Coordinates of C-alpha atoms and ligand atoms in Angstrom, one line a residue:
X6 CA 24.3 32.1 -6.4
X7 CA 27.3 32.9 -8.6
X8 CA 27.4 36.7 -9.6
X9 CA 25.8 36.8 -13.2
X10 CA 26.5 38.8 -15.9
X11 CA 24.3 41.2 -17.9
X12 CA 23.1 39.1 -20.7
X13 CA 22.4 35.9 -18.4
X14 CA 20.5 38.3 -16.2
X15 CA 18.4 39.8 -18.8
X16 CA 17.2 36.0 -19.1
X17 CA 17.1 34.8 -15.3
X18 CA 17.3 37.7 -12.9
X19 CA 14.1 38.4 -10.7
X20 CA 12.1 35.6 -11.9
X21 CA 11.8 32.4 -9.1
X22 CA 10.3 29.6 -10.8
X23 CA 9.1 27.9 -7.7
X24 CA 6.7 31.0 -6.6
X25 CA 4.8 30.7 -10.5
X26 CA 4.7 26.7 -10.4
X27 CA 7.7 26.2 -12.2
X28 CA 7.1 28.1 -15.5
X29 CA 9.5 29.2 -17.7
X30 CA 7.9 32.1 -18.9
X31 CA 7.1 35.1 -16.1
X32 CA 3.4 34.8 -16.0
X33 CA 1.0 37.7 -16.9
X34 CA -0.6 38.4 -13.6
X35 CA -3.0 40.2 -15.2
X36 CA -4.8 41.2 -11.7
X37 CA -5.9 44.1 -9.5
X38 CA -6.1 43.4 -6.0
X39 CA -4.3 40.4 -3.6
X40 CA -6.7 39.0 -0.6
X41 CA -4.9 38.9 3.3
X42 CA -4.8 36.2 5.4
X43 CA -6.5 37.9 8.0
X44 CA -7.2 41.7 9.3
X45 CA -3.7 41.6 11.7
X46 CA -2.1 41.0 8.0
X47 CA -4.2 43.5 6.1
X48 CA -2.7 46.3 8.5
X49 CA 0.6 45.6 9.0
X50 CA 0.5 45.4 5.0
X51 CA -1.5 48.8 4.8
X52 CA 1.1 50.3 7.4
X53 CA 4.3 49.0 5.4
X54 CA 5.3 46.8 8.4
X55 CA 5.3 44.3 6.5
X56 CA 5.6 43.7 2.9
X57 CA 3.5 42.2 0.7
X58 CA 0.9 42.7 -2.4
X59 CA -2.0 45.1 -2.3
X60 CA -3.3 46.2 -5.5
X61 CA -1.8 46.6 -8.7
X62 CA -1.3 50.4 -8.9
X63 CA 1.5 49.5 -6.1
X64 CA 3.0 46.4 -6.8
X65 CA 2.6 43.0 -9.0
X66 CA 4.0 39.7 -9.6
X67 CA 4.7 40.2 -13.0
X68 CA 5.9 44.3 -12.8
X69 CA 8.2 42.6 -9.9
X70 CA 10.2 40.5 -12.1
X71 CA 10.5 43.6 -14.8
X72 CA 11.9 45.5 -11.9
X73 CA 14.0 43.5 -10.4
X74 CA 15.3 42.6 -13.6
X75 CA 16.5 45.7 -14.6
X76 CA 17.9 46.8 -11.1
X77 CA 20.5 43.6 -11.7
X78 CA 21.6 44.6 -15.1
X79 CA 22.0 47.8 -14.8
X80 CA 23.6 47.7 -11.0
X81 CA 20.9 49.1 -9.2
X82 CA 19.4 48.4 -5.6
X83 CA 15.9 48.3 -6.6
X84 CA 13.6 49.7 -9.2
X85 CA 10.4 50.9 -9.6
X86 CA 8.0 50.8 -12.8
X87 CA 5.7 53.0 -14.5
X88 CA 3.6 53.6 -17.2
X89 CA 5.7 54.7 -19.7
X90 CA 9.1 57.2 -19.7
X91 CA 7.2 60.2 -19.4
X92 CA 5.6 58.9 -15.9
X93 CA 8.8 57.5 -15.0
X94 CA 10.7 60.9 -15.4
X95 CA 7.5 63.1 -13.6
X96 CA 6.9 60.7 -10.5
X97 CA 10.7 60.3 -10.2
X98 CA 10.9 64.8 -10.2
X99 CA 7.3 65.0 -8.3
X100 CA 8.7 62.9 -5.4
X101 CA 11.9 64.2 -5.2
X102 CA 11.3 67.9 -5.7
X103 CA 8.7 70.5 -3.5
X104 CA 7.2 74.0 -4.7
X105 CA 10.0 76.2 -4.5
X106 CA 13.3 73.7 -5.6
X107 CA 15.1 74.5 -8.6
X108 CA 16.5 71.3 -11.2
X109 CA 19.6 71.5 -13.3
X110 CA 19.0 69.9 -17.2
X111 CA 21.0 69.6 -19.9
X112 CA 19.3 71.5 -22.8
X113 CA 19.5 68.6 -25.0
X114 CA 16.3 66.5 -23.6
X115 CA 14.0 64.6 -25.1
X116 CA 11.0 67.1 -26.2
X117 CA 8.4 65.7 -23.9
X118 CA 10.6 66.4 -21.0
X119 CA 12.0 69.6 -22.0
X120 CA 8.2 70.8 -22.1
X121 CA 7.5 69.1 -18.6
X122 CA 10.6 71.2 -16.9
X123 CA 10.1 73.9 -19.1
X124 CA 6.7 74.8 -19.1
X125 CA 4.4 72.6 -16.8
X126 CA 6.7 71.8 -13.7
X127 CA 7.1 76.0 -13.3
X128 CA 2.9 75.9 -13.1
X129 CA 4.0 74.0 -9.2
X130 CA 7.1 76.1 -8.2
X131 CA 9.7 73.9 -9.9
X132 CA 12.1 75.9 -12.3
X133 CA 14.6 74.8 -14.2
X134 CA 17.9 76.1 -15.8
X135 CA 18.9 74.7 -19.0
X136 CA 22.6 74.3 -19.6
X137 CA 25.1 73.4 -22.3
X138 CA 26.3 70.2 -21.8
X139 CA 29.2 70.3 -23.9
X140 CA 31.1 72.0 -20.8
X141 CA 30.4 69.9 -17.4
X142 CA 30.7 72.7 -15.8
X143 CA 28.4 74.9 -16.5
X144 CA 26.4 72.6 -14.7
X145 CA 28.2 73.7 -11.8
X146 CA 27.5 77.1 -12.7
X147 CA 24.4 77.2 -12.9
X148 CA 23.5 75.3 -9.2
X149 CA 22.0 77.5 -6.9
X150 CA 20.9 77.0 -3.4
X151 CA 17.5 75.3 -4.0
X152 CA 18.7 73.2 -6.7
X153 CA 18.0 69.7 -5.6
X154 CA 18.5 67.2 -8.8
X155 CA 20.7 67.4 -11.9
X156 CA 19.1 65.8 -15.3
X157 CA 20.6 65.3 -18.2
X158 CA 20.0 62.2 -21.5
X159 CA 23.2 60.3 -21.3
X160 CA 23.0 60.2 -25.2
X161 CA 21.0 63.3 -26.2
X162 CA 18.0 63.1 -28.5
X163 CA 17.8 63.5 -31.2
X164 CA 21.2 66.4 -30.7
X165 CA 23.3 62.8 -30.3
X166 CA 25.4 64.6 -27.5
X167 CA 27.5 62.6 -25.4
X168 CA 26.9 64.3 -21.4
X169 CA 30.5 63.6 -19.6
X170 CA 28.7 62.1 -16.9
X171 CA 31.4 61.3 -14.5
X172 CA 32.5 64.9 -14.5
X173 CA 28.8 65.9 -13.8
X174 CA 28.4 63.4 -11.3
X175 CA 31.0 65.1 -9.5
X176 CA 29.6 68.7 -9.7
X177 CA 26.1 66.4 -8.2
X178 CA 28.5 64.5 -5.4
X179 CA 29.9 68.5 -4.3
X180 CA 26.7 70.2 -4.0
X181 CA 25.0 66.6 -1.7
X182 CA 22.4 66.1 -5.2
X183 CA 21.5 62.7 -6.7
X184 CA 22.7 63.0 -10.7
X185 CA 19.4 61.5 -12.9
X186 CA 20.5 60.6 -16.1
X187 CA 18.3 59.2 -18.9
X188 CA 19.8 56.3 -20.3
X189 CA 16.8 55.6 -23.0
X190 CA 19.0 55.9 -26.8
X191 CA 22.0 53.8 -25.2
X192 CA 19.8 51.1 -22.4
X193 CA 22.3 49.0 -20.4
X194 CA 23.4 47.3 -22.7
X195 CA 25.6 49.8 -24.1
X196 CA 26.8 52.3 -21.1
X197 CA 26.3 51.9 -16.9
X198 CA 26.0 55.6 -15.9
X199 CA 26.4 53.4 -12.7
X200 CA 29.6 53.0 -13.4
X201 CA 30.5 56.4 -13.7
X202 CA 28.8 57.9 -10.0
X203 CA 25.5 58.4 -11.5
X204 CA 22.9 58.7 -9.1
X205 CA 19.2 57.2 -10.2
X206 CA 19.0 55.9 -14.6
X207 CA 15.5 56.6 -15.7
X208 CA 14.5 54.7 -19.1
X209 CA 11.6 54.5 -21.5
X210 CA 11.3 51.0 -22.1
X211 CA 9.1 51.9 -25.0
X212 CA 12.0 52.0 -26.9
X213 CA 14.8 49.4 -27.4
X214 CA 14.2 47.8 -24.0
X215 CA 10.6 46.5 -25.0
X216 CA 12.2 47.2 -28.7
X217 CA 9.4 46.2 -31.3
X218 CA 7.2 49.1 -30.8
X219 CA 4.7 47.4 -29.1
X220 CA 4.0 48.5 -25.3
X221 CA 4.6 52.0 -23.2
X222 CA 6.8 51.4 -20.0
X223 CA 9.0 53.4 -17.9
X224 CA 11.4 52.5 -14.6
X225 CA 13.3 54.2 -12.5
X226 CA 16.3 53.0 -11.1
X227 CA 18.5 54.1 -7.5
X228 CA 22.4 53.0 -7.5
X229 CA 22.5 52.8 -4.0
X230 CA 24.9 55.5 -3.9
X231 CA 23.0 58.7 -2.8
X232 CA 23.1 59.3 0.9
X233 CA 18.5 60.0 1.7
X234 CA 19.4 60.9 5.3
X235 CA 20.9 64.2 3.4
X236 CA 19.8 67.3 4.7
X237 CA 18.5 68.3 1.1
X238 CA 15.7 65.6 1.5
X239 CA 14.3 66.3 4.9
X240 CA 10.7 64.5 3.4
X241 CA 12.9 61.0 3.5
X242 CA 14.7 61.6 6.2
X243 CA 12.1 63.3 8.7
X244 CA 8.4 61.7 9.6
X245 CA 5.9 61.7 7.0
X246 CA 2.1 63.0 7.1
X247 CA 1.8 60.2 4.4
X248 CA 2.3 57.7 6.6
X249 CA 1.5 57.9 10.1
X250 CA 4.9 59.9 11.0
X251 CA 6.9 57.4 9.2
X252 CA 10.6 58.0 8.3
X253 CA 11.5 56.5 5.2
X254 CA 15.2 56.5 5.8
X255 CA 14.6 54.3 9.2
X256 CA 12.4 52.0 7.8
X257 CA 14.1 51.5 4.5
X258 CA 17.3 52.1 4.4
X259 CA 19.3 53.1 1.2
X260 CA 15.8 52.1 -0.6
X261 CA 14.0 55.2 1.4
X262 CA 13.3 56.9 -1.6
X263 CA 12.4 53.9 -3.9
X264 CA 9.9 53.0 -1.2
X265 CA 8.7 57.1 -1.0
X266 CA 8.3 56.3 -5.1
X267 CA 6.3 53.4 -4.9
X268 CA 4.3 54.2 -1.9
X269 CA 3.4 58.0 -2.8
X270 CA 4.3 58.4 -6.1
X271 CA 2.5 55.3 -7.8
X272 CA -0.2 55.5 -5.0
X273 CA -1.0 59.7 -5.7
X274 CA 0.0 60.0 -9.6
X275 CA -1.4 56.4 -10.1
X276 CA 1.2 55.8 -13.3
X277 CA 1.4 52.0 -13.0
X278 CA 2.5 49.8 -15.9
X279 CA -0.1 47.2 -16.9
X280 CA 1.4 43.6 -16.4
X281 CA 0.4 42.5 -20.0
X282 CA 3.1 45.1 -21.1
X283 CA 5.6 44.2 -18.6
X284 CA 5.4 41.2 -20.1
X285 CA 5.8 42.0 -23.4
X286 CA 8.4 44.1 -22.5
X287 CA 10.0 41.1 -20.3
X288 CA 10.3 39.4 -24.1
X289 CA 12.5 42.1 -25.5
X290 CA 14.8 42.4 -22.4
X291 CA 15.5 38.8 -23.3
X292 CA 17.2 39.8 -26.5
X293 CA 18.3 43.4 -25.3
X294 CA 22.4 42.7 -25.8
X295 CA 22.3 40.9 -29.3
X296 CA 19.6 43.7 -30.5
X297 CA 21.9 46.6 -29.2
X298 CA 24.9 45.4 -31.1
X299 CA 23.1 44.7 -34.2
X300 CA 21.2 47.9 -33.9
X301 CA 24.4 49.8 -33.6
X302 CA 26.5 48.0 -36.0
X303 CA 23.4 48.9 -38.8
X304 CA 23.4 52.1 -37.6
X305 CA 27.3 52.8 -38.0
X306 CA 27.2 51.3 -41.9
X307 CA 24.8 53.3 -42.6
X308 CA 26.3 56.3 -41.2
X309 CA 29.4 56.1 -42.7
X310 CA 27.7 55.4 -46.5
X311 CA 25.3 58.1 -45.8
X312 CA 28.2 60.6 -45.3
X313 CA 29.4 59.8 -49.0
X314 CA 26.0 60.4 -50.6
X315 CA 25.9 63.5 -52.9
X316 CA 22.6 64.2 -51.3
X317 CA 23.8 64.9 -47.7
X318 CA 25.1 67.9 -46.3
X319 CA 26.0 65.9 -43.0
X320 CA 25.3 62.9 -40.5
X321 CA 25.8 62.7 -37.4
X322 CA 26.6 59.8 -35.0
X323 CA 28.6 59.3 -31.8
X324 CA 30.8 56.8 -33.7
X325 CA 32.0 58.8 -36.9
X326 CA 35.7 60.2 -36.7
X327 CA 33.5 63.5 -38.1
X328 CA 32.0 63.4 -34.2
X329 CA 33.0 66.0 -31.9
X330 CA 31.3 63.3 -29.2
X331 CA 33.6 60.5 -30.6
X332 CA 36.1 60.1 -27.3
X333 CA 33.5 60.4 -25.0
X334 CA 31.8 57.9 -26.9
X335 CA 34.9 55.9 -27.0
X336 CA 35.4 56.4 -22.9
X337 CA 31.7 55.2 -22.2
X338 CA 30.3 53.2 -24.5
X339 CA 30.9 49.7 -25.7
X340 CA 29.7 47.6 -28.3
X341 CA 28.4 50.3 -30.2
X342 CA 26.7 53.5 -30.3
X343 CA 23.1 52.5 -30.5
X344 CA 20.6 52.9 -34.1
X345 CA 20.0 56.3 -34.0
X346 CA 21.4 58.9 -36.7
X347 CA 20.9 62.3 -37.7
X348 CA 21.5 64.1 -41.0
X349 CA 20.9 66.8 -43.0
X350 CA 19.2 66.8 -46.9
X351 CA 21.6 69.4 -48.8
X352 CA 18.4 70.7 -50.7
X353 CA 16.9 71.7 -47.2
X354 CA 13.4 71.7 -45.6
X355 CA 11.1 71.1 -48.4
X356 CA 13.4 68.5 -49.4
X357 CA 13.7 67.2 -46.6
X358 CA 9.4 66.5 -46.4
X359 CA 10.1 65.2 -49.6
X360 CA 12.4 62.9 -49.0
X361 CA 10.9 61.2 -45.8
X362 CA 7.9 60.1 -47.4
X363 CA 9.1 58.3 -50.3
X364 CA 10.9 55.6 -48.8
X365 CA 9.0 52.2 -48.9
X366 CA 10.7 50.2 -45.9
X367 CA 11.6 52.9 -43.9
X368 CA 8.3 54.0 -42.0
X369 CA 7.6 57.7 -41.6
X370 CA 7.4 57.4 -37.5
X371 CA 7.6 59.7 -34.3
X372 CA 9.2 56.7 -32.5
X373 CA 12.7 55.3 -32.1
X374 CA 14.1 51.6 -30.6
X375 CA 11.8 49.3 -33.0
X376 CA 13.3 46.6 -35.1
X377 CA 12.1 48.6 -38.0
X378 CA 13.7 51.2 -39.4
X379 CA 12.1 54.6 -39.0
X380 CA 12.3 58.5 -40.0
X381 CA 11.3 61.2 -38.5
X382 CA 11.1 65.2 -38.9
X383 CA 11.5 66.5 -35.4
X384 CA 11.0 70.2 -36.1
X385 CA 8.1 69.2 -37.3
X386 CA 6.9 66.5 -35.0
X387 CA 8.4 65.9 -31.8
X388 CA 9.8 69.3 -31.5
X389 CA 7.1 71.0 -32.7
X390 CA 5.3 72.4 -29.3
X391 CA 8.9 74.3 -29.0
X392 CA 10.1 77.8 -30.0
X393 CA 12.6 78.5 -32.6
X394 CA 15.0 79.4 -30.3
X395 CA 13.9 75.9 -28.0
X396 CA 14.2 74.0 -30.9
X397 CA 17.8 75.8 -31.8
X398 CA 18.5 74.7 -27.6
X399 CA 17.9 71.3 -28.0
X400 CA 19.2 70.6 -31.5
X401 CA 16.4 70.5 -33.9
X402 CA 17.4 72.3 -36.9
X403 CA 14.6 72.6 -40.1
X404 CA 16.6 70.1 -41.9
X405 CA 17.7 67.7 -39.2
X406 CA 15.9 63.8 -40.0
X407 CA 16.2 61.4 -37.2
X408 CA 16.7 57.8 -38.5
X409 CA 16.4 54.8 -36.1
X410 CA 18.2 51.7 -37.6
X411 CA 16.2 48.8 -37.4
X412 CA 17.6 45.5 -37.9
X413 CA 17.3 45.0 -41.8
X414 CA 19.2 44.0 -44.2
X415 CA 21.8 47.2 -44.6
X416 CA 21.9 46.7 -48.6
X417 CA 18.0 47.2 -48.5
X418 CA 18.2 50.3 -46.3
X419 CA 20.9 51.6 -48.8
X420 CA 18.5 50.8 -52.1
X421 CA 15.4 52.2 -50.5
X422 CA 17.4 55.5 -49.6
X423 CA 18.8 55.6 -53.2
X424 CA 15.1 55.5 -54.4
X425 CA 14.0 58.4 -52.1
X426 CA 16.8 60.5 -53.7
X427 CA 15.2 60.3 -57.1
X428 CA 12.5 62.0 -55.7
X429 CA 14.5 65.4 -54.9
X430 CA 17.7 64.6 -57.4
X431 CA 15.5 66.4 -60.5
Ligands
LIG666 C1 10.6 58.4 -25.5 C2 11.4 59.0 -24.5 C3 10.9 59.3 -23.3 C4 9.4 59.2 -23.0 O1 9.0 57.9 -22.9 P1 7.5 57.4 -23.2 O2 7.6 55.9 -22.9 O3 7.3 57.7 -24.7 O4 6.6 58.1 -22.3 C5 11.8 59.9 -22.3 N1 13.1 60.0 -22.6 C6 13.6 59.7 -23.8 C7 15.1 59.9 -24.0 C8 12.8 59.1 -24.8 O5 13.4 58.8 -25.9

C-alpha cells in the first residue's frame, strides 16, 4: 500500500470494502451487540485475548472506520471515539488522571472545559492551574510534582491564541507528561500538533470535522510518542483490578492507554458515539481539506473588510498583520487560519445585542464549524456560567462577537453586515 496523503485518506483510510460486501459507502451498522462463535470465543473476547466485537458501547463497524480514519490523517497510532468533544476531553482526563493528580491548562479553553477542570474535576481530587499561554513557560512554572497532563486549545476559543506547542511539548517531554492539545478550531487539515511532539489531539467533531451542524462526536487520538511504561502511569504499566491483573503496557504495547480508554473509559462512563453519526460525520471528513481552505479564505476577507468598517473597534484573527499570534500562525499553520473571527462593536454591549440579531443570513448560534455562517455573544452565552474575572481569563470581553464563516458568498456576508449596521448607525 503506497503511503497516502491526507486528503486521499480522508476518502479511503480505514474503510475495507471486502469486509461490507464491497460498498462504497461505510455502512451504518446501526447495531448493539455481535453474537460469538462459541463460548471458548466469547471469553477470550471478554478477557481481551483476543479481539473482536462485543457491544456497541465498546466498539463498531462503522465507529471503526471513523477511528481509524482520523488516526491516518492526523498521524496517530490509534483512536478512540466518543460521544461528543466534551466526553472525548473527560474520559481522555478520567482515565489518565486519579484523586489527588494536578493538570496544567492553558486559560484560554473552550468554556465547557474550563468549567469541567475548573469546577467539577476539583469535586474528585483533580485540580488544575490555569496559565497564560502567551509565555511557554509559565507552563513550566506552574508543574508541580502531581501534575500528570498538560492541556491547552491549539487555537484558543473564542481568545484566537496561538499555544507555541513545540515549546510546550518540551516543558511535557522534561517533566515524563503526555502534552493534550485540542485541535477542534484548526482540525487536521490545517495544523499536525503531531508534528510538533504533541502527545494525544483531542477534537469535537461536532464542529468542522462533521461540519454541517448536524451530529455530536468526539475522538481521541495517541501519537505513539508517550512512553505508558512511565513511572507517572503506574495504572498502565502495573496489573489492573479491571482486568483480572492485566498490564496494559504488556498486552498492548504503545496502544496501552488507547486500549485502558476504550476498555474502561467507554465501558464505565459509557460515552459511545452512535454509528448513525459516525456516519454522518464520515460524510464531512470526506470534504474536510477543501471546506478548511474555503472556510479560511472567507474568514480572512472578511476579516480584513471588517477592520475597515467605521463600526468596529477591532477584529481579531490569527492571520491579520494586526495579530500578535500572526508568526506562530505563520510557523504552524498552513492553508489558512480556519472561519472563526472575533471583533468588537465600537458602540459596546448594548450594541453589540443589537447588532447580532439583525442580520438575516447570519444565524444568531452557540455553535461554530457549520457551513453557515453564525454569531455569537459569548459573555453571554457560552461564557456565561463564568465569573467576570473567568471570563477576563479566558478572553470573553462584554463586547467580544464570535463569527464563524460559513461558506457563502463573501459579497452577501458583507451586504447583510452592512444592513445590521443601520440598526445601531442612528
Ligand atoms: C465544541 C468544543 C468542545 C466540546 O465539544 P462538543 O462536541 O460540543 O461536546 C471542546 N473543545 C472545543 C475547542 C470546542 O470548540
Amino acid at each position: 500500500m503506497i503511503k497516502i496523503k491526507q486528503s486521499t485518506a480522508a476518502l479511503h483510510a480505514g474503510h475495507i470494502k471486502s469486509k461490507t460486501e464491497q460498498t462504497m459507502a461505510v455502512p451504518i451498522y446501526q447495531n448493539v451487540a455481535y453474537s460469538f462463535d462459541n463460548t471458548e470465543h466469547a471469553i477470550k473476547v471478554f478477557s481481551l485475548q483476543e479481539p473482536g466485537y462485543i457491544y456497541t458501547r465498546l466498539n463498531n463497524p462503522t465507529n471503526d472506520v471513523l477511528e481509524k480514519r482520523l488516526a491516518a490523517i492526523e498521524g496517530g497510532i490509534g483512536a478512540v471515539s466518543f460521544a461528543s468533544g466534551t466526553s472525548a476531553v473527560s474520559t481522555c482526563l478520567l482515565t489518565l488522571l486519579k484523586s489527588g493528580d494536578h493538570i496544567v491548562a492553558s486559560s484560554s479553553l473552550y468554556g465547557g472545559t474550563f468549567n469541567m477542570l475548573n469546577v467539577t474535576l476539583p469535586r474528585f481530587g483533580i485540580t488544575t492551574t490555569f496559565v497564560d499561554a502567551d509565555n511557554p513557560d509559565n507552563f513550566r512554572k506552574a508543574i508541580k510534582e502531581n501534575t500528570r497532563v498538560i492541556f491547552a486549545e491549539a487555537l484558543g476559543n473564542p481568545r484566537l491564541d496561538m499555544v507555541d506547542i513545540e515549546e510546550v511539548a518540551k516543558v511535557a517531554k522534561s517533566a515524563d507528561i503526555p502534552f493534550i492539545v485540542d485541535n477542534t478550531v484548526l482540525t487536521p487539515a490545517l495544523l499536525k500538533p503531531f508534528d510538533y511532539g504533541v502527545d494525544i489531539v483531542i477534537h469535537s467533531l461536532t464542529k468542522y470535522i462533521g461540519g454541517q451542524g448536524n451530529s455530536l462526536g468526539g475522538i481521541v487520538i495517541d501519537s505513539g510518542n508517550f512512553d505508558w511504561t512511565s513511572k507517572n502511569f503506574p495504572e498502565l504499566n502495573t496489573p489492573t483490578k479491571s482486568y483480572h491483573g492485566l498490564v496494559y503496557t504488556e498486552a498492548a504495547g504503545q496502544l496501552a492507554f488507547l486500549m485502558k480508554l476504550r476498555v474502561e473509559g467507554l465501558r464505565d462512563f459509557g460515552g459511545a458515539i452512535s454509528p448513525y453519526n459516525a456516519f454522518a460525520i464520515l460524510q464531512g471528513l470526506e470534504t474536510l481539506d477543501i471546506r478548511m481552505k474555503k472556510h479560511s479564505q472567507n474568514a480572512l476577507e472578511m476579516a480584513k473588510w471588517l477592520e475597515q468598517q467605521n463600526e468596529i473597534s477591532w477584529v481579531n484573527y490569527p492571520l491579520l498583520e494586526s495579530s500578535k499570534y500572526k508568526k506562530l500562525a505563520d510557523k504552524y499553520i498552513s492553508g489558512g487560519a480556519s472561519g472563526v473571527i472575533t471583533f468588537g462593536i465600537k458602540k459596546g454591549f448594548e450594541a453589540a445585542k443589537k447588532f447580532i440579531q439583525s442580520t438575516d443570513i447570519i444565524s444568531m448560534v452557540a455553535n461554530f464549524g457549520d457551513t453557515k455562517s453564525m454569531f455569537v455573544h459569548p459573555a453571554s452565552t457560552t461564557h456565561q456560567q463564568l465569573t467576570e474575572e473567568e471570563q477576563k481569563q479566558t478572553g470573553v470581553s462584554l463586547d467580544l462577537i464570535r463569527f464563524s464563516v460559513g461558506l457563502e458568498d463573501v459579497e452577501d456576508l458583507k451586504q447583510d453586515i452592512k444592513n445590521a449596521f443601520k440598526v445601531i448607525d442612528n
